XYZ file of C-alpha atoms in Angstrom:
207
model
C 0.000 0.000 0.000
C 1.177 3.506 -0.744
C 2.063 5.725 2.185
C -0.768 7.770 3.621
C -0.130 11.520 3.421
C 3.248 11.022 1.726
C 5.996 13.550 2.253
C 6.322 15.759 -0.796
C 8.637 18.542 -1.892
C 7.168 21.908 -1.025
C 6.396 21.207 2.643
C 9.699 22.535 3.905
C 9.161 23.669 7.466
C 10.331 21.424 10.267
C 6.889 21.549 11.888
C 5.103 20.218 8.831
C 7.799 17.673 8.081
C 7.524 16.255 11.592
C 3.735 16.320 11.471
C 3.485 14.415 8.197
C 6.105 11.947 9.362
C 4.115 11.258 12.527
C 0.840 10.829 10.644
C 2.489 8.437 8.223
C 3.934 6.368 11.076
C 0.583 6.304 12.860
C -1.236 5.131 9.749
C 1.267 2.317 9.272
C 0.838 1.265 12.907
C -2.940 1.324 12.586
C -2.782 -0.900 9.541
C -0.882 -3.527 11.522
C -3.281 -3.343 14.478
C -6.738 -2.567 13.204
C -6.893 -3.579 9.556
C -7.035 -6.745 7.529
C -5.349 -5.728 4.326
C -6.802 -6.746 0.980
C -4.530 -7.221 -2.038
C -3.421 -3.818 -3.248
C -4.467 -2.657 -6.666
C -4.408 0.567 -8.601
C -7.364 2.754 -7.741
C -9.159 4.213 -10.729
C -10.183 7.800 -10.150
C -13.363 9.205 -11.586
C -12.339 11.950 -13.965
C -14.058 15.294 -13.709
C -13.287 17.482 -16.730
C -14.109 20.649 -14.798
C -11.171 20.220 -12.415
C -7.781 18.651 -13.087
C -5.881 17.269 -10.119
C -2.235 18.136 -9.639
C 0.234 15.299 -9.112
C 0.164 15.835 -5.344
C -3.633 15.971 -5.258
C -3.895 12.844 -7.399
C -1.520 10.966 -5.078
C -3.326 12.171 -1.963
C -6.683 10.991 -3.291
C -5.237 7.629 -4.369
C -3.720 7.130 -0.917
C -7.030 8.007 0.737
C -9.048 5.651 -1.466
C -6.601 2.784 -1.120
C -6.549 3.162 2.656
C -10.349 2.980 2.807
C -10.407 -0.032 0.492
C -7.893 -1.875 2.662
C -10.019 -1.708 5.797
C -12.106 -4.654 6.939
C -13.715 -4.055 10.303
C -13.672 -7.097 12.540
C -15.619 -6.096 15.740
C -13.524 -3.940 17.968
C -14.310 -2.797 21.461
C -14.026 0.885 22.218
C -10.524 2.186 22.635
C -9.779 1.547 26.295
C -8.006 4.901 26.528
C -10.833 6.955 25.050
C -14.559 6.241 24.948
C -16.188 9.656 25.183
C -19.049 10.245 22.762
C -19.463 13.585 20.941
C -22.661 14.669 22.686
C -21.992 18.302 23.584
C -19.603 20.577 21.706
C -18.486 22.615 24.768
C -17.663 19.417 26.675
C -16.084 17.529 23.781
C -14.012 20.257 22.113
C -11.149 19.912 24.619
C -10.376 16.523 23.039
C -9.314 18.188 19.802
C -6.282 19.619 21.595
C -4.878 16.091 21.688
C -4.191 13.429 19.089
C -7.288 11.450 18.078
C -7.921 7.984 19.499
C -7.159 4.897 17.444
C -9.141 4.248 14.278
C -11.382 1.642 15.919
C -12.954 4.435 17.986
C -14.241 6.081 14.813
C -15.627 2.787 13.537
C -17.406 1.998 16.812
C -19.321 5.223 17.293
C -22.743 5.412 15.675
C -23.464 7.090 12.362
C -25.288 9.878 14.211
C -22.265 10.512 16.427
C -19.957 10.369 13.411
C -21.723 13.282 11.749
C -22.108 15.162 15.008
C -18.331 14.905 15.300
C -18.027 16.217 11.746
C -20.169 19.202 12.732
C -17.921 19.887 15.747
C -14.794 19.719 13.608
C -16.230 22.099 11.025
C -16.853 24.627 13.787
C -13.221 24.478 14.882
C -11.552 24.591 11.467
C -9.769 27.936 11.183
C -6.810 29.752 9.649
C -4.697 28.404 12.521
C -5.540 24.711 12.388
C -3.566 22.651 14.887
C -1.897 19.395 13.813
C -4.076 17.502 16.308
C -7.298 18.765 14.704
C -5.926 17.927 11.268
C -5.421 14.321 12.408
C -8.980 14.158 13.758
C -10.288 15.372 10.401
C -8.263 12.808 8.442
C -9.377 9.911 10.671
C -13.009 10.993 10.497
C -13.007 11.306 6.704
C -11.509 7.815 6.463
C -14.413 6.569 8.587
C -17.302 8.132 6.632
C -18.868 5.950 3.941
C -19.219 7.196 0.386
C -22.980 6.449 0.438
C -24.595 9.237 2.439
C -28.040 10.791 2.738
C -28.975 14.401 2.025
C -28.451 15.650 5.585
C -25.065 13.935 5.849
C -24.060 15.328 2.472
C -24.951 18.803 3.692
C -22.615 18.411 6.684
C -19.776 17.190 4.464
C -20.344 20.127 2.128
C -20.225 22.489 5.115
C -16.731 21.198 5.913
C -15.657 21.612 2.290
C -17.098 25.122 2.084
C -15.359 26.152 5.306
C -12.028 24.857 3.995
C -12.483 26.722 0.706
C -13.457 29.941 2.485
C -10.369 29.798 4.705
C -7.978 29.017 1.871
C -9.381 31.548 -0.576
C -9.507 34.321 2.021
C -5.865 33.841 2.933
C -4.764 33.493 -0.681
C -6.231 36.931 -1.334
C -4.412 38.461 1.631
C -0.671 39.008 1.374
C -0.557 39.965 5.053
C -2.329 36.841 6.347
C -0.994 33.754 4.553
C -2.006 30.281 5.682
C 0.424 28.377 7.829
C 1.602 25.142 6.154
C -0.483 22.871 8.421
C -3.691 24.730 7.587
C -2.827 24.838 3.882
C -2.301 21.097 3.766
C -5.412 20.385 5.869
C -7.721 22.558 3.795
C -6.260 21.061 0.622
C -6.955 17.461 1.569
C -10.447 18.384 2.799
C -11.289 20.077 -0.501
C -9.938 17.223 -2.620
C -11.637 14.471 -0.595
C -14.969 16.281 -0.310
C -14.918 17.316 -3.953
C -13.658 14.103 -5.538
C -14.301 11.185 -3.185
C -17.685 12.421 -1.967
C -18.603 13.715 -5.416
C -19.156 17.384 -4.584
C -17.477 18.505 -7.793
C -19.100 21.937 -7.837
C -17.137 22.935 -4.734
C -13.868 22.401 -6.581
C -14.745 25.205 -8.979
C -14.777 27.627 -6.043
C -11.382 26.400 -4.883
C -9.422 27.152 -8.053
């Protein structure tokens, strides 16, 4: 399997380098603990003529799709170190200051709680996104199925729209550029929401 969130030229700060290295290591550890890996194969991307992916975006989407395809859930108990449900935003938001729990947590919470968590994360996404929140977002997007209803689609679109708004606003401001963590986070949100979840119209607003 290809590396998840591979290190690429262009992410030059030590902070981002260390962050991506840690996420890659965590994903490899999760695969050995929580996944039964299917035979790897080349993922075919659905082409959208209205938006052409860059090489980095293409690789990121391939990695995301291949990771999802490799997962077979067995029946895991809740993570013994973390079992709090996302009931109330004020009570739960403190958890985003820390690394997310293991992937089995995301696969054990209900569908309702999954999208409530998505709503919480969308609220917190900002021009100063912390690496811990970025990891929560990645893990949650891996968890969400591609078949979703209208209300769930609306919540996913809200996340995509927020990411686009943040990135476009900072691109237009020379005095307030995005930090590399936020740039990378908003980029993978936009690509995954637009391409994997089929919200192609949002990509037009991100160019």
